[in-house]
Backbone as ProteinMPNN parsed JSONL, in Angstrom:
{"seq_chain_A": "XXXXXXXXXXXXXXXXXXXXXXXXXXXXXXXXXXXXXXXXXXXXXXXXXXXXXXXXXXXXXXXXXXXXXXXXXXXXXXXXXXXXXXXXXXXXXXXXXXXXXXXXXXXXXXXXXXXXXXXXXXXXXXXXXXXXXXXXXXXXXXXXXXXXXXXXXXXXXXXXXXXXXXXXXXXXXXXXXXXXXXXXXXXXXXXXXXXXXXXXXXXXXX", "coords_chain_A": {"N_chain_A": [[55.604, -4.609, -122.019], [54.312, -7.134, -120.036], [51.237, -8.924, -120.203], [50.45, -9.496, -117.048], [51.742, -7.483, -115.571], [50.399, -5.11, -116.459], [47.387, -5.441, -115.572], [47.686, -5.851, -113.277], [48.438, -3.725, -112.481], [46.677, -1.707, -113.187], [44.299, -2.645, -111.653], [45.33, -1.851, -108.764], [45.884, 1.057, -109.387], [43.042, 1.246, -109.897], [41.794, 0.455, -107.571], [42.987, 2.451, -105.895], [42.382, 4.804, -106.423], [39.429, 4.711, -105.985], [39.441, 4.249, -103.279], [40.666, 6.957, -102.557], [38.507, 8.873, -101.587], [39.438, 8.558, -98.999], [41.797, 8.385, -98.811], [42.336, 11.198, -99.112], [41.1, 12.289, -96.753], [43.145, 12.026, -94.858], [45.11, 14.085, -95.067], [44.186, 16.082, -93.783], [45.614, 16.035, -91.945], [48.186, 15.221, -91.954], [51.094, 15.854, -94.266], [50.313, 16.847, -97.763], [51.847, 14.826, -99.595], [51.291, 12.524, -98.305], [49.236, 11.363, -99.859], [51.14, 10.873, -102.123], [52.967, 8.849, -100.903], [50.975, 6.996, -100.142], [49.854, 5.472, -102.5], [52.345, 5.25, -103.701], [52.948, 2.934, -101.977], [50.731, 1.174, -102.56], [50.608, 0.37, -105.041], [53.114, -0.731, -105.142], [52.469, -2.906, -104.037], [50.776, -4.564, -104.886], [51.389, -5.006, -107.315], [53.898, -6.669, -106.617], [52.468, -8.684, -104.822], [51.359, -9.567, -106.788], [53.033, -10.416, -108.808], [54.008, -12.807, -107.944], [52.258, -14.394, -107.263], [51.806, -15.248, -110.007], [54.446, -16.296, -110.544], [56.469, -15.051, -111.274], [59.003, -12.826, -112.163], [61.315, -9.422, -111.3], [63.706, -7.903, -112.509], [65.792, -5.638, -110.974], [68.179, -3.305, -111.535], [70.534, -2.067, -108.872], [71.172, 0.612, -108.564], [68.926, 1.732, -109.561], [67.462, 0.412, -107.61], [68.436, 2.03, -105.41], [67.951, 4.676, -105.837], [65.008, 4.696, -105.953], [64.554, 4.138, -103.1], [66.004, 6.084, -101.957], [64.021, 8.354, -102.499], [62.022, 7.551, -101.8], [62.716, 7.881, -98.82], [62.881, 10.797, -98.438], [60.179, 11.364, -98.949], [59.322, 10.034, -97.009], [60.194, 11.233, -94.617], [59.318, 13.87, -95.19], [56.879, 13.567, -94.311], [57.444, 13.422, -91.702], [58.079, 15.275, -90.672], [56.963, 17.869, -91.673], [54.133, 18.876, -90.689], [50.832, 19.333, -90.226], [49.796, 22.71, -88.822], [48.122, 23.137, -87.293], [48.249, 21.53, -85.122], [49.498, 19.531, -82.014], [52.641, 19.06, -80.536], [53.98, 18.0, -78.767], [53.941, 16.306, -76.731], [54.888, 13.313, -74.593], [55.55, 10.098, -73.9], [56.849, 7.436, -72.206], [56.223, 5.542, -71.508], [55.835, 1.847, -72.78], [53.675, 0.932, -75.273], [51.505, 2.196, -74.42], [50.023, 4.559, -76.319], [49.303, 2.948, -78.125], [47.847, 1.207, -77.139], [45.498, 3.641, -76.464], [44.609, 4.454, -79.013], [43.646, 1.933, -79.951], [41.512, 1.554, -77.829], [39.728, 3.286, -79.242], [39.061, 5.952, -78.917], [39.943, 8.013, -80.976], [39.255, 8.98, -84.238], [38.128, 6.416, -86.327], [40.027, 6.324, -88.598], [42.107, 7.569, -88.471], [43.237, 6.017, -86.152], [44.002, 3.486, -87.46], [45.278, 4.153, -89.711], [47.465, 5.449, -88.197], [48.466, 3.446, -86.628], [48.985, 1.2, -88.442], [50.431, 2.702, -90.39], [53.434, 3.218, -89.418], [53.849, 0.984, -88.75], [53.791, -0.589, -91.465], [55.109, 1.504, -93.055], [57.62, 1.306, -92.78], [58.464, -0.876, -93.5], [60.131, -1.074, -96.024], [62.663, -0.241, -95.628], [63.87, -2.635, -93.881], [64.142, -4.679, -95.841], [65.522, -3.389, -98.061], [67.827, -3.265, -96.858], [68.748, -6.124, -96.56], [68.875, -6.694, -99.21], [71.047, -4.914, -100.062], [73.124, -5.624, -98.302], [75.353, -8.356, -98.32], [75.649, -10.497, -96.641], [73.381, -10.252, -94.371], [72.718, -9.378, -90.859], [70.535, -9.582, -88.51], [71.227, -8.737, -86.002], [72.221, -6.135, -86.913], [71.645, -4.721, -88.121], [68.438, -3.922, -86.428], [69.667, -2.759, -84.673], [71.32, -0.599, -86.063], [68.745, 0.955, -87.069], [67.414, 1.65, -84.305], [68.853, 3.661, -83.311], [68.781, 5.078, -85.587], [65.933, 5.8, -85.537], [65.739, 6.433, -82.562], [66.845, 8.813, -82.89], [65.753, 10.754, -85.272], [62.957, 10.802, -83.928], [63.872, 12.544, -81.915], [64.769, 14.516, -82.924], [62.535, 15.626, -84.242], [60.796, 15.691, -81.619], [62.414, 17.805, -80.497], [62.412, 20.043, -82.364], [59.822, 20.181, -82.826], [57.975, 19.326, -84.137], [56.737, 16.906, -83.916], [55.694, 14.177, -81.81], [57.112, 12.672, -78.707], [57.874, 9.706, -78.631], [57.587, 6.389, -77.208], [56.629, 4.531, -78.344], [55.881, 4.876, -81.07], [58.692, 4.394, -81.684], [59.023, 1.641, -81.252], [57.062, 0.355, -83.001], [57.913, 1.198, -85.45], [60.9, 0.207, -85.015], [59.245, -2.472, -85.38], [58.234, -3.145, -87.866], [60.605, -2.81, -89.792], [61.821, -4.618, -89.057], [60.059, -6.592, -89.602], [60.196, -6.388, -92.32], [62.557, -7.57, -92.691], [61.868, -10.087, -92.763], [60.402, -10.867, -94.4], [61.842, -10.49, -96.526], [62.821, -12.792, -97.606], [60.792, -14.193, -99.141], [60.127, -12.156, -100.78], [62.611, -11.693, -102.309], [61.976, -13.582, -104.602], [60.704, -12.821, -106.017], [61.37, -9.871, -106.571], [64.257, -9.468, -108.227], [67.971, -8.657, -107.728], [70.635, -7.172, -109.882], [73.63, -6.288, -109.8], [75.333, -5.079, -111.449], [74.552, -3.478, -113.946], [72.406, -1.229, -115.159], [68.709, -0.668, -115.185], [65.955, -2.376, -115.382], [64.216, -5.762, -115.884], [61.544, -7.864, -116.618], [60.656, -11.37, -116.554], [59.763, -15.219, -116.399], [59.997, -17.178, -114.225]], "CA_chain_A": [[55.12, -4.925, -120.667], [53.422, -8.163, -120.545], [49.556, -9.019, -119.344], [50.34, -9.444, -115.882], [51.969, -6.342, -115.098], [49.023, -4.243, -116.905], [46.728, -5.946, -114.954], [48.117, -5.925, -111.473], [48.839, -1.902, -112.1], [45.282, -1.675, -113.46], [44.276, -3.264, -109.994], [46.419, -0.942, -107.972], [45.093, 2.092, -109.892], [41.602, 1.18, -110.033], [41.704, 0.498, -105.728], [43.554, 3.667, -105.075], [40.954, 5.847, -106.891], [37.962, 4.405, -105.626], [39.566, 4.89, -101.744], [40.926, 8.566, -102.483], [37.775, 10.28, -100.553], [39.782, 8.039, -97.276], [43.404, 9.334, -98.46], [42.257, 12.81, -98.951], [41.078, 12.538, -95.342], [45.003, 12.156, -94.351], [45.623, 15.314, -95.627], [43.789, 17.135, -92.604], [46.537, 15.438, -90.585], [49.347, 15.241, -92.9], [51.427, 16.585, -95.728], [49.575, 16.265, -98.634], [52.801, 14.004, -99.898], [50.617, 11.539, -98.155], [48.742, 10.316, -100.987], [51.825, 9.804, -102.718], [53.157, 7.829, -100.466], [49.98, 5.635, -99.958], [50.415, 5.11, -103.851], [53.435, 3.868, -104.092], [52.959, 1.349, -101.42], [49.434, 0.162, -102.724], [50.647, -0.063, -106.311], [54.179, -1.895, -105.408], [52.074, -4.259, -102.792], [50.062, -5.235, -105.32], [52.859, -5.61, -108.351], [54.684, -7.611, -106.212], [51.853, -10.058, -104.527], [50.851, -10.372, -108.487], [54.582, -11.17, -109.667], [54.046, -13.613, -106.777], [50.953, -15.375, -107.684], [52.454, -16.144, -111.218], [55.627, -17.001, -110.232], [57.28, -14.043, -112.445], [59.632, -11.606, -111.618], [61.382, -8.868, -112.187], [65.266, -8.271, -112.055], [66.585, -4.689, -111.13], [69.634, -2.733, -111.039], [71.203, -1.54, -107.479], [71.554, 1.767, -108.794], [67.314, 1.985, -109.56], [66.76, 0.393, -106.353], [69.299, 2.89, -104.019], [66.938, 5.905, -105.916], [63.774, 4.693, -105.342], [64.763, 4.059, -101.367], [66.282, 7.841, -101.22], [63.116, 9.13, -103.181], [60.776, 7.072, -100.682], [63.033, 8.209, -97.735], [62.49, 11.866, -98.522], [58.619, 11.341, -99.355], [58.711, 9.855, -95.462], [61.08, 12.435, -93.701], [58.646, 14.928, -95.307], [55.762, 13.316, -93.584], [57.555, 13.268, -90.218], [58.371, 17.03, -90.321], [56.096, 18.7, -92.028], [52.602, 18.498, -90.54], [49.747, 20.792, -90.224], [50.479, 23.882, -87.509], [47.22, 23.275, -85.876], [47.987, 19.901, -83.787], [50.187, 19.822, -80.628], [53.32, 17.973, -80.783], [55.158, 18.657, -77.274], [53.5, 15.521, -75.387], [55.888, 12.896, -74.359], [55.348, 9.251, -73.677], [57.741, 6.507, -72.527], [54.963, 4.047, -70.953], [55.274, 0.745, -73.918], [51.98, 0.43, -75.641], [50.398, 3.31, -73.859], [49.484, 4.916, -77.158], [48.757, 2.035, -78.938], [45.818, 0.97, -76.34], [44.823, 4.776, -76.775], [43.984, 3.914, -80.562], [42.633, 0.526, -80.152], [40.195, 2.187, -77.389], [38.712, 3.94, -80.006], [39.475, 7.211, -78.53], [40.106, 8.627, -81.842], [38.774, 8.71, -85.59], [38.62, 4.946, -86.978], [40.666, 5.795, -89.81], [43.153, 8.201, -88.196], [43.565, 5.182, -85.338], [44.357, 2.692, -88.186], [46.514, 4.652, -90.256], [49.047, 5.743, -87.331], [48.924, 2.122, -86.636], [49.695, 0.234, -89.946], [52.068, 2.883, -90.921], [53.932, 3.423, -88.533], [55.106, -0.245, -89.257], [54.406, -0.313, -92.65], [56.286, 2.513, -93.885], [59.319, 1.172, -92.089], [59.403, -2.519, -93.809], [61.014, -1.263, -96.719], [64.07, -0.104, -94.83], [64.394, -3.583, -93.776], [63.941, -5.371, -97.058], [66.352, -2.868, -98.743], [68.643, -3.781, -95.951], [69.109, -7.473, -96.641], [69.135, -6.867, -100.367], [72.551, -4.742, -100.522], [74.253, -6.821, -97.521], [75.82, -9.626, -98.582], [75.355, -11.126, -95.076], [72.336, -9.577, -93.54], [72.273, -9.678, -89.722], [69.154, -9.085, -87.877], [71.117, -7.712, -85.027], [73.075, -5.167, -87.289], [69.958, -4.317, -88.519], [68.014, -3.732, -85.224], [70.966, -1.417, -83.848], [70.845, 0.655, -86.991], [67.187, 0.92, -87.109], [67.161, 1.438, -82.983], [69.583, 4.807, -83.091], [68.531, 6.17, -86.657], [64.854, 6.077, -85.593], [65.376, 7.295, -81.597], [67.536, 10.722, -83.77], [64.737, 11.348, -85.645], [62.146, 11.087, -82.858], [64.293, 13.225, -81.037], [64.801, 15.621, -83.633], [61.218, 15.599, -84.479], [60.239, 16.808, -80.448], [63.091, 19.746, -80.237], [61.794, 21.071, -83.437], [58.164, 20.74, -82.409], [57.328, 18.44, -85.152], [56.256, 15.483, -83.631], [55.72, 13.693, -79.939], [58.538, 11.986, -78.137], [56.769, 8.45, -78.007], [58.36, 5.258, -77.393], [55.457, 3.2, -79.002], [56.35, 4.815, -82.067], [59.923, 3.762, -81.759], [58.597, 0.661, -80.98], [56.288, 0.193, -83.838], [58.774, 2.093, -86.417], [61.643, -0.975, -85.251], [59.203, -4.072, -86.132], [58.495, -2.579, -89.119], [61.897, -3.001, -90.179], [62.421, -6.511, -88.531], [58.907, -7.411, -90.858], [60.883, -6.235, -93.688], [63.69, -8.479, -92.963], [61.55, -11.247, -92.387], [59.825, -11.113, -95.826], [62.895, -10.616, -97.44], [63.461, -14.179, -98.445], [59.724, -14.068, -100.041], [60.69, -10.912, -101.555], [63.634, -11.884, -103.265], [61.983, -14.385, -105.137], [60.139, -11.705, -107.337], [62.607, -8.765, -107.276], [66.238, -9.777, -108.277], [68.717, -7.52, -107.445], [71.282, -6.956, -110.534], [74.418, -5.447, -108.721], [75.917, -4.272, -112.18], [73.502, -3.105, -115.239], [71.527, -0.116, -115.022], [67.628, -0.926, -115.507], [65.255, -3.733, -114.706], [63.889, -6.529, -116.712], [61.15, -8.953, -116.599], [60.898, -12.677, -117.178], [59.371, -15.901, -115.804], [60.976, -18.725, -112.944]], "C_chain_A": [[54.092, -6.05, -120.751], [51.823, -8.144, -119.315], [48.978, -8.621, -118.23], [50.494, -8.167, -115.215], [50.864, -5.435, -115.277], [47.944, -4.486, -116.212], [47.154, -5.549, -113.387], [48.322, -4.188, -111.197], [47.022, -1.149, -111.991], [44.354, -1.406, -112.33], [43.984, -2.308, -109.373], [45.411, 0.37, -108.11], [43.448, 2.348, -109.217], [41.015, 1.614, -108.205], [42.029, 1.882, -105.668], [42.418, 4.823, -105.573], [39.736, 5.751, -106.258], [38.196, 4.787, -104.12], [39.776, 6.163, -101.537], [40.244, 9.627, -101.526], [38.636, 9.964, -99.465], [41.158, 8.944, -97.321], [43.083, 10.662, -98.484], [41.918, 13.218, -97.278], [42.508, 12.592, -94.576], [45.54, 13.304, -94.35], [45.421, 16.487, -94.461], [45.04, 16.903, -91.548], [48.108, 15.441, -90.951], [49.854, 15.824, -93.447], [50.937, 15.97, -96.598], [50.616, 15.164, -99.253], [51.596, 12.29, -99.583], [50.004, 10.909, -99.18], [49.829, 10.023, -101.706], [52.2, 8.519, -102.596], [52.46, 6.468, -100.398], [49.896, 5.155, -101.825], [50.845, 4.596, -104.338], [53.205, 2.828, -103.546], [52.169, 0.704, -101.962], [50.131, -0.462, -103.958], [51.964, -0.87, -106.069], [53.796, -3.0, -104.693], [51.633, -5.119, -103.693], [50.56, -6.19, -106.794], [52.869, -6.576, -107.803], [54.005, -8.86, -105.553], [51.152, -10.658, -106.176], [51.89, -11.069, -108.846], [54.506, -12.891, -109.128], [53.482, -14.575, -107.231], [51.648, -16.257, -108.818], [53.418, -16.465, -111.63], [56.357, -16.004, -111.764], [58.06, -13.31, -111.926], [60.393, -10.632, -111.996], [63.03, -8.6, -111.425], [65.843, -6.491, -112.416], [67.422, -4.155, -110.625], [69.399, -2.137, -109.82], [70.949, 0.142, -107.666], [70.074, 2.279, -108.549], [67.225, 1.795, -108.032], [67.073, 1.626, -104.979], [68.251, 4.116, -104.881], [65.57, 5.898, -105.501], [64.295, 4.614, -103.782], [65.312, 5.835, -101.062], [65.217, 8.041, -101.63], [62.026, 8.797, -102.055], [61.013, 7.929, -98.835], [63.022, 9.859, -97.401], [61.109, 12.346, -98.314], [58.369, 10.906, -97.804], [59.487, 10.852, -94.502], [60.393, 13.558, -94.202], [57.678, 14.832, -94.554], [56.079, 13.442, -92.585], [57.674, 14.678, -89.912], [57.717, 17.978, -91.076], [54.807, 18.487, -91.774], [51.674, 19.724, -90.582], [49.927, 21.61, -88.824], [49.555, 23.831, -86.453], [46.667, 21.956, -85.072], [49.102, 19.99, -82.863], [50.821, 18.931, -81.008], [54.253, 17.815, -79.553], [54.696, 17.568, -76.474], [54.83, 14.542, -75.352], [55.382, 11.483, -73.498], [56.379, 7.837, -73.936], [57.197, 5.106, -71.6], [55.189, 3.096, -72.613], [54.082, 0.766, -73.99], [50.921, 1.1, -74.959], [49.405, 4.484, -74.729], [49.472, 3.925, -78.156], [47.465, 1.29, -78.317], [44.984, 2.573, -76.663], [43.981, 4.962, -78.103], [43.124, 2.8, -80.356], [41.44, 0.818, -78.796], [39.141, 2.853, -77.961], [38.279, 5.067, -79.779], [39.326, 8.346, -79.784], [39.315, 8.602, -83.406], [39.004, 7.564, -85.864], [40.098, 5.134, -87.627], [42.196, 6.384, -89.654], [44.319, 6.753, -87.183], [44.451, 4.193, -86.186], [45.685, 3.202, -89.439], [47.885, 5.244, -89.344], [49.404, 4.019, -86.86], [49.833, 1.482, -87.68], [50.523, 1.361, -90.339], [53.029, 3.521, -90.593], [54.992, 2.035, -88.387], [55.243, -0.33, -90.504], [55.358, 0.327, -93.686], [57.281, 2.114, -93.786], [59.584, -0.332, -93.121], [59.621, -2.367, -94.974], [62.222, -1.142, -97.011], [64.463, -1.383, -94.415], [64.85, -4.552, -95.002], [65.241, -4.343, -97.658], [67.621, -3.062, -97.709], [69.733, -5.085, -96.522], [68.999, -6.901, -98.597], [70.623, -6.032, -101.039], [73.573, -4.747, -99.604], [73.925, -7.915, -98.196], [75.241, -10.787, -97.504], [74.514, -10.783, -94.496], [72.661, -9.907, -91.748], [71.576, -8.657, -89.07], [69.692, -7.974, -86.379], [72.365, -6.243, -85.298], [71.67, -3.869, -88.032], [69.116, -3.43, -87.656], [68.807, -2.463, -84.597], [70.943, -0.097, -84.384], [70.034, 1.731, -86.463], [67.303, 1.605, -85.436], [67.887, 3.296, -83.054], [69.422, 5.674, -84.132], [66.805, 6.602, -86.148], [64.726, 7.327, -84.084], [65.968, 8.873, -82.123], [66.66, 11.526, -84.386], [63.574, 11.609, -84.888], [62.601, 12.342, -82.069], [64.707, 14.598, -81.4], [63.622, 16.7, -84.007], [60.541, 16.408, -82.866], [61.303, 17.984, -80.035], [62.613, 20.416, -81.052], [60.174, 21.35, -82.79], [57.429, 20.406, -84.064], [56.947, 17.18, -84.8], [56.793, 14.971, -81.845], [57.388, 12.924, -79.974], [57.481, 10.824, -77.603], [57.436, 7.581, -78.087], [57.754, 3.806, -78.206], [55.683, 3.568, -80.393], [57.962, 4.494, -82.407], [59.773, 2.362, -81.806], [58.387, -0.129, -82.471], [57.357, 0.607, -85.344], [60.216, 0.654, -86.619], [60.983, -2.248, -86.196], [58.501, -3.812, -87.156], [59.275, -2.898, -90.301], [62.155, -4.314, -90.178], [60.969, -6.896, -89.494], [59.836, -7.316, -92.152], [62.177, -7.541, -94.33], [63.076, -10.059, -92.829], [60.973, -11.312, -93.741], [60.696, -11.002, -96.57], [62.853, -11.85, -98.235], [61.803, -14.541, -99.243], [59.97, -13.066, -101.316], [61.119, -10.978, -103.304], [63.411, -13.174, -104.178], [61.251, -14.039, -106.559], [60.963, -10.46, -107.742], [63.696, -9.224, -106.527], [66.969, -8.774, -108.058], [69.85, -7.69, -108.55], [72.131, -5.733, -109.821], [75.026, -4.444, -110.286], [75.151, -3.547, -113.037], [72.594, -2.383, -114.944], [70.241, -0.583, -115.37], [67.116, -2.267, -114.992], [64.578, -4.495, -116.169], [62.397, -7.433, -116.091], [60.845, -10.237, -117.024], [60.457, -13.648, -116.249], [60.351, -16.817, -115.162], [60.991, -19.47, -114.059]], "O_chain_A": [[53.1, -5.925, -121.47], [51.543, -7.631, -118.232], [47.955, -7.977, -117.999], [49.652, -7.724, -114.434], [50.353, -4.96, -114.263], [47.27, -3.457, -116.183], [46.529, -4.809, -112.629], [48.35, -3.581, -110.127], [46.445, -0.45, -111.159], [43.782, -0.349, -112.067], [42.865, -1.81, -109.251], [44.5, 0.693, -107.347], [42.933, 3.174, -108.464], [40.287, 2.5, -107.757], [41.077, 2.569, -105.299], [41.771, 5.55, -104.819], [39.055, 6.749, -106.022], [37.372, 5.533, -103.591], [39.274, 6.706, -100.553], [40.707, 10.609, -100.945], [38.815, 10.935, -98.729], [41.582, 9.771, -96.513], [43.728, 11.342, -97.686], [42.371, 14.204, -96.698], [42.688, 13.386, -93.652], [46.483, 13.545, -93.597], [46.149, 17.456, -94.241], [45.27, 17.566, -90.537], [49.024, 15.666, -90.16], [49.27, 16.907, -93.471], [50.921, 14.739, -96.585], [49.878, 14.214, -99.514], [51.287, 11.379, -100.352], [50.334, 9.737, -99.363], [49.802, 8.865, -102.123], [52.079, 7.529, -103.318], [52.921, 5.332, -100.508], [49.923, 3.927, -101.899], [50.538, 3.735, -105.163], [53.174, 1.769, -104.172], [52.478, -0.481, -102.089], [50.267, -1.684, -103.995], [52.038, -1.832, -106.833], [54.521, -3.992, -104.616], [51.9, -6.315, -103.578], [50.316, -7.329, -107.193], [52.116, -7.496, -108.122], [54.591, -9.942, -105.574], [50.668, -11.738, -106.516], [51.786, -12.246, -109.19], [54.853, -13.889, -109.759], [54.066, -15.592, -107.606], [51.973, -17.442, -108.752], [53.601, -16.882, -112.773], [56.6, -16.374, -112.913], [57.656, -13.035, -110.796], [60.432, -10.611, -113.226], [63.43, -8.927, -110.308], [66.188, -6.067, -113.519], [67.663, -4.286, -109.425], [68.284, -1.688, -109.555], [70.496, 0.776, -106.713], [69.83, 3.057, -107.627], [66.979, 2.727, -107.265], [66.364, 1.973, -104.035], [67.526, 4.519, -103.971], [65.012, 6.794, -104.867], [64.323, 5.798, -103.449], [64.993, 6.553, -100.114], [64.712, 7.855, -100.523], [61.307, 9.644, -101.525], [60.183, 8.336, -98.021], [63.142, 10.221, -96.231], [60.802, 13.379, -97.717], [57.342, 11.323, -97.27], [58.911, 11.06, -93.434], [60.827, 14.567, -93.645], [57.353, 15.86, -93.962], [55.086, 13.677, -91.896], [57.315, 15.123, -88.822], [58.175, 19.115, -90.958], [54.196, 17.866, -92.644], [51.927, 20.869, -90.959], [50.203, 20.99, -87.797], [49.706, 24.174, -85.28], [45.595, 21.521, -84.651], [49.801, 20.935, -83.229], [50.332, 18.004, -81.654], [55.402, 17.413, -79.743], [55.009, 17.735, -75.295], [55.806, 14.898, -76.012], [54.819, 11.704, -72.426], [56.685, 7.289, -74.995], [57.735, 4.064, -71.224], [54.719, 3.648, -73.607], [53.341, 0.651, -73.014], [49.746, 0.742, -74.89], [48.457, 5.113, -74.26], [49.724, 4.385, -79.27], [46.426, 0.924, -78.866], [43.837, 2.524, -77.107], [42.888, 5.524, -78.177], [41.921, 2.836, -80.615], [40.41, 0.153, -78.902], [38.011, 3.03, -77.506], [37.21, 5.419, -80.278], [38.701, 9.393, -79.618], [38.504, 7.68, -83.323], [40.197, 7.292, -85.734], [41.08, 4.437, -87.373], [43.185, 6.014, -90.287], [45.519, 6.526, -87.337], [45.591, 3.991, -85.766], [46.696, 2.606, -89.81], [49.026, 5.413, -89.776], [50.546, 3.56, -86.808], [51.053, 1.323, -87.698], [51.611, 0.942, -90.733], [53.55, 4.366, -91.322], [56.186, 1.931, -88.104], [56.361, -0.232, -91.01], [56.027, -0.067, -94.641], [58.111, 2.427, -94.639], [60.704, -0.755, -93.406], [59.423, -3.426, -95.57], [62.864, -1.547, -97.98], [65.685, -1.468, -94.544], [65.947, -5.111, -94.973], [66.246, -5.047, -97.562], [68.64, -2.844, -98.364], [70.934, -5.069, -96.788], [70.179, -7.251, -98.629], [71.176, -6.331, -102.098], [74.65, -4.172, -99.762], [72.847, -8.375, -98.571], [74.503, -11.742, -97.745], [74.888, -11.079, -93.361], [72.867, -11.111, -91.597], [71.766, -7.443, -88.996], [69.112, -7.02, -85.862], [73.041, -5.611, -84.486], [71.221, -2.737, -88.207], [68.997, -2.253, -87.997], [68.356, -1.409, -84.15], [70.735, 0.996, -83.858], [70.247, 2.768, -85.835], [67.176, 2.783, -85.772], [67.053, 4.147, -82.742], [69.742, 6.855, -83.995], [66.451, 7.751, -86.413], [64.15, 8.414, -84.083], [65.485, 9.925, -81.703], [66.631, 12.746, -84.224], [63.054, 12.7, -85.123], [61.757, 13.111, -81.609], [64.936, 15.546, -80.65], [63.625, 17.929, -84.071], [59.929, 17.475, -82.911], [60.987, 18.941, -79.327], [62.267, 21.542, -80.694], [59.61, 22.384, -82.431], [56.675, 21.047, -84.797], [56.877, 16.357, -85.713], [57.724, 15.254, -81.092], [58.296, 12.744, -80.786], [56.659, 10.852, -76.687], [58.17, 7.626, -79.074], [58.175, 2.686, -78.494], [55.709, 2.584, -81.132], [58.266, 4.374, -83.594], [60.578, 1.822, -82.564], [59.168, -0.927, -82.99], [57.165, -0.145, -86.3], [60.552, 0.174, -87.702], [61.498, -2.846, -87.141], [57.876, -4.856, -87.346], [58.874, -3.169, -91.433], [62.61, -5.006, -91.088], [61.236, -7.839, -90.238], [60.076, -8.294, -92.86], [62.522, -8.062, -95.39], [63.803, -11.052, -92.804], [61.4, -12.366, -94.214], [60.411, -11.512, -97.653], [62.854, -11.837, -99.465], [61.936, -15.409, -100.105], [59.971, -13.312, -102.522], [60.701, -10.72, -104.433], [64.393, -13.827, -104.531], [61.201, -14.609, -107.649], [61.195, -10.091, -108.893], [64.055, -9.371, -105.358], [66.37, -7.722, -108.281], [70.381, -8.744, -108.201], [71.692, -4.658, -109.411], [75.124, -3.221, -110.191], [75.149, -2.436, -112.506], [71.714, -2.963, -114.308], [70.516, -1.299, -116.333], [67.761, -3.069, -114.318], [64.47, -3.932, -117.258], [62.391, -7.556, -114.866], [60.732, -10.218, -118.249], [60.613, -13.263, -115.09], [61.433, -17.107, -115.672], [61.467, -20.605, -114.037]]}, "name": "protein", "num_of_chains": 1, "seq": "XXXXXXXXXXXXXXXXXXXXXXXXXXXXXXXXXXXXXXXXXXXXXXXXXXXXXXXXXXXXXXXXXXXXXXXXXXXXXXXXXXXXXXXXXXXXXXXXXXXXXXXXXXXXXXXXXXXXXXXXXXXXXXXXXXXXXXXXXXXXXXXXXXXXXXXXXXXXXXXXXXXXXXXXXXXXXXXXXXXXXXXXXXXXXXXXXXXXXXXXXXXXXX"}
């Protein structure tokens, strides 16, 4: 594993430890899964804007990438349906951006406000990005359609169970998410290669 990588994980590491008292606060609100999740993202954000910097990258198999995306997509379908028993989930909002001014009023906990924000899109833009990397052809409005009928199923699954609101701002927020994903794609793909045949990943410089 060369310099960079050790370094940029190092990084990653070092950040996520030192914030931990903030993710453990998630946990009152969450499934504890949550810190995984915030984990992976910090430590592959930070990989990948390092690979970036020094123009390196890294080249892996289809097969790796389709496990990590189920493994991530489990780790977030746990977060959507498993929450803590003592918050209300039966409200119902199809006003645009009527709970997204409710946050940025400052209505709520800073950190709770900011984390239903950012990941609410974040989580979603690696469904887009994994999108455009095993189409051949990507289109944005095959994409969008997907994204538009897999997310309102789960919303909708999420308020019959009585796991989560019926909100359209998170449908909202949950789409451009996705459409970020596809828009960084072509940045993306300039640090992780996609190898359609060969099991494992490699790294090596531009």
């Amino acid at each position: 594993m060369k310099k960079s990588i050790k370094l940029n994980l190092f990084i990653s590491q070092v950040l996520f430890l030192a914030l931990l008292p903030i993710w453990m606060k998630l946990t009152q609100y969450l499934h504890p899964l949550v810190i995984g999740v915030v984990w992976f993202c910090l430590t592959s954000s930070i990989l990948l804007v390092g690979l970036w910097a020094t123009k390196e990258k890294i080249a892996i198999s289809k097969r790796i990438l389709d496990f990590v995306i189920f493994c991530y997509s489990i780790g977030l379908l746990i977060l959507l349906f498993f929450r803590p028993e003592n918050q209300y989930y039966g409200s119902i909002n199809l006003m645009p951006f009527k709970t997204v001014m409710f946050y940025l009023e400052g209505r709520v906990d800073l950190l709770i406000a900011i984390y239903n924000l950012g990941a609410n899109i974040g989580l979603f833009i690696p469904f887009g990005v994994y999108y455009c990397y095993i189409k051949v052809s990507p289109r944005v409005e095959q994409l969008l359609t997907i994204s538009f009928f897999t997310i309102a199923m789960i919303e909708g699954i999420q308020f019959i169970t009585k796991r989560g609101s019926l909100d359209i701002d998170d449908l909202i927020l949950n789409i451009l998410g996705v459409f970020i994903g596809y828009l960084v794609y072509p940045v993306l793909k300039k640090v992780l290669v996609l190898k359609r045949k060969n099991f494992g990943f490699n790294l090596k410089n531009k």
